[in-house]
Short mmCIF file of C-alpha atoms and ligand atoms in Angstrom, two decimals:
data_model
loop_
_atom_site.label_atom_id
_atom_site.label_comp_id
_atom_site.label_asym_id
_atom_site.label_seq_id
_atom_site.Cartn_x
_atom_site.Cartn_y
_atom_site.Cartn_z
CA MET A 481 0.40 -0.20 -0.29
CA LYS A 482 1.25 3.35 -0.99
CA HIS A 483 2.64 5.80 2.19
CA ARG A 484 -0.10 8.02 3.39
CA HIS A 485 0.75 11.31 5.08
CA GLU A 486 -0.82 11.60 8.53
CA LEU A 487 -1.81 15.04 9.44
CA ASN A 488 -1.74 15.88 12.87
CA ASN A 489 -0.72 19.65 13.45
CA VAL A 490 -1.90 21.09 10.13
CA MET A 491 -1.23 24.97 9.74
CA VAL A 492 -3.75 26.46 7.52
CA THR A 493 -2.51 30.12 5.91
CA GLY A 494 -5.61 32.38 4.82
CA GLY A 495 -8.16 30.20 6.70
CA CYS A 496 -10.62 32.76 7.05
CA GLY A 497 -10.78 33.49 3.47
CA PHE A 498 -13.25 31.94 0.99
CA ILE A 499 -11.14 28.79 0.01
CA GLY A 500 -9.69 28.31 3.65
CA THR A 501 -12.99 28.57 5.49
CA ASN A 502 -14.25 25.94 3.20
CA PHE A 503 -11.27 23.72 3.35
CA ILE A 504 -11.07 23.78 7.38
CA ARG A 505 -15.14 23.10 7.17
CA HIS A 506 -14.50 19.77 4.75
CA LEU A 507 -11.51 19.05 6.96
CA PHE A 508 -13.66 18.77 10.23
CA ARG A 509 -16.14 16.72 8.35
CA LYS A 510 -13.78 14.04 7.84
CA PRO A 511 -13.77 11.19 10.31
CA GLU A 512 -10.39 9.99 9.30
CA PHE A 513 -9.24 13.91 10.17
CA THR A 514 -8.49 13.52 13.93
CA GLY A 515 -5.83 15.86 14.18
CA ARG A 516 -5.64 19.69 14.84
CA ILE A 517 -6.09 22.98 13.10
CA ILE A 518 -3.53 26.10 13.46
CA ASN A 519 -5.36 28.82 11.31
CA VAL A 520 -2.71 31.67 10.56
CA ASP A 521 -4.51 35.05 8.90
CA LYS A 522 -3.33 38.44 8.76
CA LEU A 523 -7.37 39.42 8.58
CA THR A 524 -7.09 41.29 5.63
CA TYR A 525 -10.64 42.44 3.92
CA SER A 526 -11.30 39.22 2.19
CA GLY A 527 -10.57 37.38 6.04
CA ASN A 528 -13.47 36.84 7.87
CA LEU A 529 -13.43 35.46 11.37
CA GLU A 530 -16.79 34.99 11.65
CA ASN A 531 -17.05 32.30 8.82
CA LEU A 532 -15.38 29.85 11.34
CA THR A 533 -17.44 31.24 14.82
CA ASP A 534 -19.32 27.63 15.14
CA ILE A 535 -15.80 25.83 14.58
CA GLN A 536 -14.00 27.88 17.62
CA GLU A 537 -16.87 27.05 19.56
CA THR A 538 -16.99 23.18 18.84
CA TYR A 539 -12.86 22.41 18.17
CA GLY A 540 -11.81 25.75 20.25
CA ASN A 541 -10.71 23.40 23.07
CA GLY A 542 -8.01 21.66 21.75
CA ARG A 543 -8.31 20.89 17.73
CA TYR A 544 -8.67 24.37 16.26
CA VAL A 545 -6.54 27.54 16.82
CA PHE A 546 -6.36 30.93 15.33
CA VAL A 547 -3.58 32.68 15.21
CA GLN A 548 -3.40 36.53 13.79
CA ALA A 549 -0.46 37.03 11.91
CA ASP A 550 0.96 38.12 8.67
CA ILE A 551 2.79 35.39 6.65
CA CYS A 552 5.56 38.14 6.29
CA ASP A 553 6.50 38.11 9.82
CA ALA A 554 9.28 35.50 9.99
CA PRO A 555 9.34 35.26 13.66
CA ALA A 556 5.74 34.66 14.21
CA MET A 557 5.80 32.21 11.75
CA ALA A 558 8.85 30.18 13.08
CA GLU A 559 7.21 30.74 16.64
CA THR A 560 4.01 29.07 15.21
CA LEU A 561 5.61 26.10 13.53
CA GLU A 562 7.44 25.18 16.57
CA ARG A 563 4.96 26.20 18.94
CA TYR A 564 2.21 24.07 17.47
CA ALA A 565 4.86 21.07 16.17
CA VAL A 566 3.48 21.86 12.88
CA ASP A 567 3.99 18.74 10.32
CA THR A 568 1.60 20.13 7.53
CA ILE A 569 1.19 23.57 5.91
CA VAL A 570 -1.76 24.30 3.46
CA HIS A 571 -0.92 27.42 2.28
CA PHE A 572 -3.58 29.37 1.17
CA ALA A 573 -2.99 33.05 2.06
CA ALA A 574 -2.95 35.42 -0.53
CA GLU A 575 -4.12 38.61 -2.42
CA SER A 576 -6.37 36.94 -4.85
CA HIS A 577 -8.68 39.67 -6.81
CA VAL A 578 -7.14 39.95 -10.16
CA ASP A 579 -8.70 43.64 -10.23
CA ARG A 580 -7.16 44.42 -6.88
CA SER A 581 -3.80 43.83 -8.52
CA ILE A 582 -4.60 46.02 -11.22
CA LEU A 583 -4.90 49.14 -9.22
CA GLY A 584 -2.34 48.27 -6.54
CA PRO A 585 0.34 45.76 -7.24
CA ARG A 586 2.62 46.06 -4.20
CA GLU A 587 0.54 44.13 -1.79
CA PHE A 588 0.43 40.98 -4.45
CA VAL A 589 4.32 41.01 -4.46
CA ARG A 590 4.50 41.14 -0.78
CA THR A 591 1.74 38.83 0.38
CA ASN A 592 2.24 36.40 -2.55
CA ILE A 593 5.69 36.57 -3.20
CA GLU A 594 7.42 37.57 -0.06
CA GLY A 595 5.17 36.19 2.11
CA THR A 596 5.52 32.24 0.64
CA PHE A 597 9.36 32.87 0.92
CA VAL A 598 9.05 33.65 4.63
CA LEU A 599 7.00 30.61 5.22
CA LEU A 600 9.15 28.40 2.92
CA GLU A 601 12.00 29.74 4.83
CA ALA A 602 10.46 28.86 8.22
CA ALA A 603 9.81 25.21 7.22
CA ARG A 604 13.41 24.82 6.00
CA GLN A 605 14.69 26.16 9.25
CA ARG A 606 12.71 24.62 11.14
CA LYS A 607 15.13 22.65 13.92
CA GLY A 608 14.77 19.62 15.82
CA ARG A 609 11.51 18.14 13.49
CA PRO A 610 11.46 16.82 10.11
CA ALA A 611 10.66 19.90 7.90
CA PRO A 612 6.67 19.97 7.48
CA ARG A 613 5.08 19.00 4.30
CA PHE A 614 3.92 22.03 2.50
CA HIS A 615 1.05 22.50 -0.07
CA HIS A 616 0.98 25.55 -1.81
CA VAL A 617 -2.09 26.42 -3.36
CA SER A 618 -1.98 28.26 -6.85
CA THR A 619 -4.19 28.83 -9.77
CA ASP A 620 -4.67 28.26 -13.52
CA GLU A 621 -3.74 31.96 -14.15
CA VAL A 622 -0.15 31.03 -14.34
CA TYR A 623 -0.52 29.42 -17.45
CA GLY A 624 -1.65 32.55 -18.90
CA SER A 625 -4.25 32.59 -21.75
CA LEU A 626 -5.68 29.71 -24.03
CA GLY A 627 -7.34 30.17 -27.33
CA LEU A 628 -10.96 28.56 -28.87
CA THR A 629 -9.28 24.79 -27.82
CA GLY A 630 -6.92 23.03 -25.85
CA ALA A 631 -6.26 22.88 -22.07
CA PHE A 632 -3.51 23.66 -19.13
CA THR A 633 -1.34 20.52 -18.23
CA GLU A 634 0.89 20.47 -15.75
CA THR A 635 3.59 21.15 -18.32
CA THR A 636 2.27 24.09 -20.12
CA PRO A 637 4.60 26.63 -19.63
CA TYR A 638 4.21 29.71 -17.54
CA ASP A 639 3.02 32.80 -18.98
CA PRO A 640 1.25 34.90 -16.23
CA ARG A 641 -0.22 37.88 -17.81
CA SER A 642 -1.52 40.04 -14.45
CA PRO A 643 0.36 41.18 -11.41
CA TYR A 644 -1.64 38.43 -9.40
CA SER A 645 -0.88 35.60 -11.96
CA ALA A 646 2.85 37.06 -12.23
CA SER A 647 3.40 37.11 -8.07
CA LYS A 648 1.39 33.62 -8.02
CA ALA A 649 3.90 32.06 -10.69
CA ALA A 650 6.89 33.57 -8.68
CA SER A 651 5.62 31.83 -5.61
CA ASP A 652 5.23 28.65 -7.55
CA HIS A 653 8.80 28.89 -8.82
CA LEU A 654 9.89 29.68 -5.40
CA VAL A 655 8.24 26.35 -3.54
CA ARG A 656 9.34 24.14 -6.59
CA ALA A 657 12.55 25.62 -6.03
CA TYR A 658 12.89 24.48 -2.29
CA TYR A 659 12.30 21.02 -3.17
CA HIS A 660 15.10 21.06 -5.78
CA THR A 661 17.52 22.84 -3.68
CA TYR A 662 16.67 21.99 0.12
CA GLY A 663 14.34 18.82 -0.23
CA LEU A 664 11.51 20.57 1.15
CA PRO A 665 8.58 17.91 1.33
CA ILE A 666 6.35 20.52 -1.04
CA THR A 667 3.43 19.66 -3.22
CA ILE A 668 1.29 22.58 -5.67
CA SER A 669 -1.98 22.25 -6.91
CA ASN A 670 -3.03 24.94 -9.70
CA CYS A 671 -6.96 25.43 -9.88
CA SER A 672 -9.36 27.14 -11.67
CA ASN A 673 -12.29 29.55 -10.95
CA ASN A 674 -13.65 28.00 -7.47
CA TYR A 675 -17.18 28.88 -6.31
CA GLY A 676 -19.69 28.28 -3.28
CA PRO A 677 -20.36 29.58 0.05
CA TYR A 678 -18.31 32.31 1.79
CA GLN A 679 -17.11 33.91 -1.24
CA PHE A 680 -16.41 37.49 -0.53
CA PRO A 681 -18.67 39.88 -2.94
CA GLU A 682 -15.68 40.68 -5.20
CA LYS A 683 -15.41 38.03 -7.31
CA VAL A 684 -17.97 37.44 -10.15
CA ILE A 685 -20.77 35.04 -9.15
CA PRO A 686 -21.54 36.94 -5.48
CA VAL A 687 -21.34 40.23 -7.44
CA MET A 688 -23.98 39.18 -9.83
CA LEU A 689 -25.99 37.86 -7.38
CA LEU A 690 -25.88 40.26 -4.93
CA ASN A 691 -26.29 42.95 -7.61
CA MET A 692 -29.51 41.35 -8.69
CA LEU A 693 -31.02 40.75 -5.37
CA GLU A 694 -30.80 44.52 -4.87
CA GLY A 695 -32.11 45.58 -8.22
CA LYS A 696 -28.14 46.77 -9.45
CA PRO A 697 -26.82 46.78 -12.88
CA LEU A 698 -24.89 43.27 -13.64
CA PRO A 699 -21.55 44.55 -14.75
CA VAL A 700 -20.01 42.29 -17.68
CA TYR A 701 -16.51 42.75 -18.83
CA GLY A 702 -15.91 43.59 -22.42
CA ASP A 703 -17.88 41.06 -24.64
CA GLY A 704 -18.76 38.96 -22.01
CA LEU A 705 -17.44 35.95 -24.34
CA ASN A 706 -14.46 35.12 -21.58
CA VAL A 707 -14.47 31.80 -20.62
CA ARG A 708 -13.53 30.22 -17.05
CA ASP A 709 -14.00 26.68 -15.63
CA TRP A 710 -15.94 26.15 -12.53
CA LEU A 711 -14.99 24.26 -9.76
CA PHE A 712 -17.21 23.72 -6.69
CA VAL A 713 -15.26 24.81 -3.83
CA ASP A 714 -15.96 21.59 -2.06
CA ASP A 715 -14.58 19.48 -4.81
CA HIS A 716 -11.61 21.62 -4.55
CA CYS A 717 -10.76 21.09 -0.79
CA GLU A 718 -10.96 16.87 -1.18
CA ALA A 719 -8.49 17.26 -4.03
CA ILE A 720 -5.99 19.32 -1.75
CA TRP A 721 -7.11 16.29 0.78
CA GLN A 722 -6.29 13.93 -1.66
CA ILE A 723 -2.91 15.54 -2.32
CA LEU A 724 -2.00 16.12 0.94
CA THR A 725 -2.45 12.41 2.01
CA ARG A 726 -1.34 10.79 -0.96
CA GLY A 727 0.22 13.18 -2.98
CA ARG A 728 3.47 12.46 -4.64
CA ILE A 729 6.18 15.04 -3.09
CA GLY A 730 7.77 17.31 -5.38
CA GLU A 731 4.48 17.30 -7.67
CA THR A 732 2.06 19.70 -9.22
CA TYR A 733 -1.49 18.66 -10.23
CA ASN A 734 -3.91 20.52 -11.79
CA ILE A 735 -7.50 20.72 -10.40
CA GLY A 736 -10.41 21.93 -12.43
CA GLY A 737 -14.46 21.53 -12.81
CA ASN A 738 -14.83 20.10 -15.82
CA ASN A 739 -17.41 23.16 -16.56
CA GLU A 740 -16.74 26.01 -18.77
CA SER A 741 -18.70 28.97 -19.84
CA THR A 742 -18.44 32.11 -21.18
CA ASN A 743 -19.05 34.56 -18.50
CA ILE A 744 -22.82 35.99 -20.40
CA ALA A 745 -23.97 32.43 -20.18
CA LEU A 746 -22.81 31.84 -16.45
CA VAL A 747 -24.55 35.25 -15.69
CA LYS A 748 -27.49 34.27 -17.60
CA THR A 749 -27.59 30.88 -15.62
CA LEU A 750 -27.20 32.49 -12.34
CA CYS A 751 -30.29 34.68 -13.24
CA GLN A 752 -32.23 31.53 -14.28
CA VAL A 753 -31.37 29.68 -11.01
CA THR A 754 -32.06 32.90 -8.83
CA ALA A 755 -35.18 33.88 -10.13
CA ARG A 756 -36.24 29.93 -9.62
CA LEU A 757 -35.13 30.60 -5.88
CA THR A 758 -36.66 33.90 -5.31
CA GLY A 759 -40.00 33.45 -7.37
CA LYS A 760 -38.95 35.59 -9.70
CA PHE A 761 -39.24 35.80 -13.61
CA PRO A 762 -35.28 35.21 -15.14
CA ALA A 763 -35.94 38.29 -17.38
CA GLN A 764 -36.36 40.77 -14.39
CA TYR A 765 -32.68 39.76 -13.32
CA GLU A 766 -31.39 39.31 -16.96
CA SER A 767 -32.63 43.04 -17.92
CA LEU A 768 -29.79 44.29 -15.33
CA ILE A 769 -26.99 42.58 -17.53
CA THR A 770 -24.70 45.93 -18.34
CA TYR A 771 -21.51 45.36 -20.59
CA VAL A 772 -18.98 47.77 -19.40
CA LYS A 773 -14.83 48.39 -19.98
CA ASP A 774 -13.11 45.40 -20.07
CA ARG A 775 -10.71 44.40 -17.59
CA PRO A 776 -7.30 45.33 -18.84
CA GLY A 777 -5.04 42.33 -20.44
CA HIS A 778 -8.33 40.22 -19.36
CA ASP A 779 -7.49 36.45 -20.38
CA ARG A 780 -9.61 35.31 -22.65
CA ARG A 781 -10.09 31.14 -21.82
CA TYR A 782 -8.66 28.66 -19.27
CA ALA A 783 -9.23 25.06 -19.41
CA ILE A 784 -7.80 22.47 -17.16
CA ASP A 785 -6.60 19.25 -17.71
CA ALA A 786 -7.12 17.38 -14.67
CA SER A 787 -6.28 13.68 -15.88
CA LYS A 788 -2.96 13.31 -13.78
CA ILE A 789 -5.01 14.15 -10.71
CA ALA A 790 -7.72 11.56 -11.53
CA ARG A 791 -5.27 8.84 -12.68
CA GLU A 792 -2.86 9.09 -9.73
CA LEU A 793 -5.30 10.04 -7.25
CA GLY A 794 -8.42 8.93 -8.39
CA TRP A 795 -9.98 12.67 -7.92
CA ARG A 796 -12.72 14.02 -10.27
CA PRO A 797 -14.91 17.00 -9.48
CA THR A 798 -18.69 15.87 -8.16
CA VAL A 799 -20.16 19.03 -9.44
CA THR A 800 -20.03 19.19 -12.96
CA ASP A 801 -23.27 20.87 -13.65
CA LEU A 802 -23.02 24.91 -13.46
CA THR A 803 -27.16 24.59 -12.63
CA GLU A 804 -26.29 22.31 -10.01
CA GLY A 805 -23.24 24.25 -8.49
CA LEU A 806 -25.11 27.46 -8.75
CA THR A 807 -28.37 26.35 -7.09
CA MET A 808 -26.08 25.15 -3.92
CA THR A 809 -24.53 28.50 -4.00
CA VAL A 810 -27.23 30.47 -4.23
CA ARG A 811 -29.39 28.78 -1.56
CA TRP A 812 -26.30 29.65 0.68
CA TYR A 813 -26.77 33.15 0.18
CA LEU A 814 -30.54 33.45 0.31
CA GLU A 815 -29.92 31.31 3.80
CA HIS A 816 -27.26 33.45 5.24
CA PRO A 817 -28.70 36.96 4.90
CA THR A 818 -26.63 38.18 8.24
CA TRP A 819 -23.05 37.37 6.61
CA VAL A 820 -24.10 39.04 3.46
CA GLU A 821 -25.48 42.11 5.44
CA ARG A 822 -22.26 42.03 7.79
CA VAL A 823 -19.80 41.73 5.02
CA ARG A 824 -21.89 44.39 2.51
CA SER A 825 -21.79 46.96 5.39
CA GLY A 826 -18.52 46.04 6.89
CA GLU A 827 -19.55 45.20 10.34
CA TYR A 828 -17.50 41.98 10.17
CA ARG A 829 -14.72 44.04 9.98
CA ALA A 830 -15.50 46.32 13.17
CA TRP A 831 -16.34 43.02 15.38
CA MET A 832 -13.41 41.22 14.36
CA ALA A 833 -11.28 44.26 15.50
CA LYS A 834 -12.99 43.87 19.03
CA ASN A 835 -13.11 40.02 19.21
CA TYR A 836 -10.00 38.52 17.27
CA THR A 837 -7.17 36.91 19.34
CA ARG A 838 -4.16 38.86 19.17
CA ARG A 839 -1.17 36.50 17.92
CA GLU A 840 0.77 37.96 21.08
CA GLU A 841 -1.75 37.77 23.28
CA GLU A 842 -2.19 33.92 22.05
CA LEU A 843 1.75 33.39 22.05
CA SER A 844 1.70 34.61 25.27
CA LYS A 845 -0.15 32.23 26.85
P1 LIG B 410 -9.40 35.09 -0.03
O1 LIG B 410 -9.05 36.54 -0.71
O2 LIG B 410 -10.70 34.77 0.24
O3 LIG B 410 -8.87 34.79 1.11
C1 LIG B 410 -7.43 35.40 1.58
C2 LIG B 410 -7.11 34.91 2.61
O4 LIG B 410 -5.63 35.46 3.02
C3 LIG B 410 -8.03 36.04 3.72
O5 LIG B 410 -8.38 35.44 4.78
C4 LIG B 410 -6.86 36.87 4.22
O6 LIG B 410 -7.11 38.03 5.32
C5 LIG B 410 -5.82 36.19 4.43
N1 LIG B 410 -4.24 37.14 3.87
C6 LIG B 410 -3.80 37.73 2.90
N2 LIG B 410 -2.79 38.47 3.10
C7 LIG B 410 -2.28 37.71 4.25
C8 LIG B 410 -1.16 37.88 4.86
N3 LIG B 410 -0.26 38.62 4.39
N4 LIG B 410 -0.53 37.00 5.85
C9 LIG B 410 -1.70 36.14 6.61
N5 LIG B 410 -3.36 36.09 5.45
C10 LIG B 410 -3.29 36.61 4.47
O7 LIG B 410 -9.12 34.00 -1.36
P2 LIG B 410 -9.58 32.69 -2.05
O8 LIG B 410 -10.32 32.80 -2.96
O9 LIG B 410 -9.76 32.17 -0.73
O10 LIG B 410 -7.70 32.37 -2.25
C11 LIG B 410 -7.39 31.43 -1.44
C12 LIG B 410 -5.96 30.85 -2.17
O11 LIG B 410 -6.55 30.23 -3.27
C13 LIG B 410 -5.21 31.88 -2.81
O12 LIG B 410 -3.60 31.64 -2.69
C14 LIG B 410 -5.55 31.72 -4.39
O13 LIG B 410 -4.23 32.59 -5.01
C15 LIG B 410 -5.78 30.72 -4.83
N6 LIG B 410 -6.79 30.48 -5.68
C16 LIG B 410 -8.07 31.00 -5.61
C17 LIG B 410 -9.23 30.47 -6.63
C18 LIG B 410 -10.47 31.46 -6.60
O14 LIG B 410 -10.92 30.78 -7.60
N7 LIG B 410 -10.55 32.13 -5.48
C19 LIG B 410 -8.39 29.83 -7.51
C20 LIG B 410 -7.48 29.55 -7.84
C21 LIG B 410 -5.99 29.83 -6.45
O1 LIG B 411 -8.79 30.69 -12.40
C1 LIG B 411 -8.55 31.35 -11.12
C2 LIG B 411 -8.30 32.68 -10.53
O2 LIG B 411 -10.00 32.55 -10.45
C3 LIG B 411 -7.79 32.56 -9.14
O3 LIG B 411 -6.63 32.21 -9.06
C4 LIG B 411 -8.43 34.14 -8.33
O4 LIG B 411 -8.10 33.91 -7.19
C5 LIG B 411 -9.79 34.26 -8.71
O5 LIG B 411 -10.28 35.48 -8.25
C6 LIG B 411 -10.27 33.86 -9.98
O6 LIG B 411 -10.04 35.01 -10.85
P1 LIG B 411 -10.81 35.87 -12.17
O7 LIG B 411 -10.50 36.83 -12.57
O8 LIG B 411 -10.94 34.82 -13.18
O9 LIG B 411 -12.09 35.52 -11.37
P2 LIG B 411 -13.45 37.03 -11.54
O10 LIG B 411 -14.56 36.49 -10.29
O11 LIG B 411 -12.89 38.21 -10.66
O12 LIG B 411 -13.83 37.03 -12.52
C7 LIG B 411 -14.26 35.94 -13.26
C8 LIG B 411 -14.79 36.64 -14.94
O13 LIG B 411 -16.04 37.35 -14.53
C9 LIG B 411 -13.34 37.39 -15.52
O14 LIG B 411 -13.01 36.63 -16.99
C10 LIG B 411 -14.17 38.56 -15.21
C11 LIG B 411 -15.28 38.46 -15.41
N1 LIG B 411 -16.10 39.58 -14.50
C12 LIG B 411 -15.58 39.69 -13.11
C13 LIG B 411 -16.14 40.77 -12.29
C14 LIG B 411 -15.74 40.69 -10.91
C15 LIG B 411 -16.91 40.40 -15.01
O15 LIG B 411 -17.24 40.04 -16.02
N2 LIG B 411 -17.74 41.44 -13.79
C16 LIG B 411 -17.37 41.35 -12.60
O16 LIG B 411 -17.56 42.36 -12.33
#
């Protein structure tokens, strides 16, 4: 039987963001996961501690710890690895939004490149225990933009075009370099567009959905014919689990939803799904569609060839029907009006400022 990596003390960076939150929830739902999660998050605008209030209540007595820290803070990273005897790092923390990277690339270089470097160094320099296993969560955007046909494989040359994807590409290269140079036990995954619960309303699906519910315009960039592959977030989380427990060290795995759509088709499907769930006519929402100025350097098409992870680890997406995935997503947003309201109003940030566990307090206990 193949060796399985055991996850006892798992440091999740960026656990208060969209995918990190879903990943922590996914792990605690797994009977075979009996370890502890150390969630390290700086709590930027996209980190929301309220996403995990119930997890803190249920597992806070030993199996879940929150540490507020910046991944660029080298002493804090070293101390956290040491204090919690971390054996596995799952690295989500990043500046993640392409439009923001166009407006202000500096923070992307800092967190995504320097932050990843600091974490790699902390892992490599850790004394007295084997180096932790390091899984780096990356994106299909590092491969650039496709024409009408073809799909990215793990050997597609890198060709990033936005400051965001360039910063993720740089971090991928660093992670791989630490494997080849220092033997750090790394794995990397490059995945397509995630969607599902807890996604911050700056990404296209929650932006469109919340605008629909408020009767506001639905801003479609350019001609609306850019294509993305949609991966339901829980499928992504399961793929990461499979890589962590059974993936081969030093390898990269592409993860995709096998679910391509033009943006305009996506928005129209979202209008239909939302109309069905809110008892309205789709045309009422579709009439809000407004074509707006295109994103500079807007990548035309992404598509993933996920045959390697299927072949080696038996992972395949379970949600390959966009209507099904969008129905689950819209239902979640409709059932969580308080989450939506607090994120929209910025209240979640005020709450965090009062309630988070400061790293210094946590570490001095
Ligand atoms: P997100 O923006 O929702 O969450 C990012 C999290 O990282 C937040 O909780 C934030 O507070 C935290 N963070 C940011 N800077 C930090 C720092 N310096 N130190 C510590 N924490 C910090 O992002 P997401 O959509 O959940 O994406 C997570 C990861 O997955 C990212 O690395 C992203 O590049 C990658 N990814 C995302 C998608 C997607 O569709 N969302 C697809 C492919 C890859
Ligand atoms: O492909 C993986 C990437 O997917 C991740 O690495 C990124 O972290 C994640 O943000 C996402 O990037 P995109 O740029 O593809 O996602 P976004 O939701 O911003 O946009 C999806 C598509 O929709 C894109 O073609 C731009 C378009 N769009 C977006 C917004 C916010 C619109 O037409 N209108 C909008 O208002």
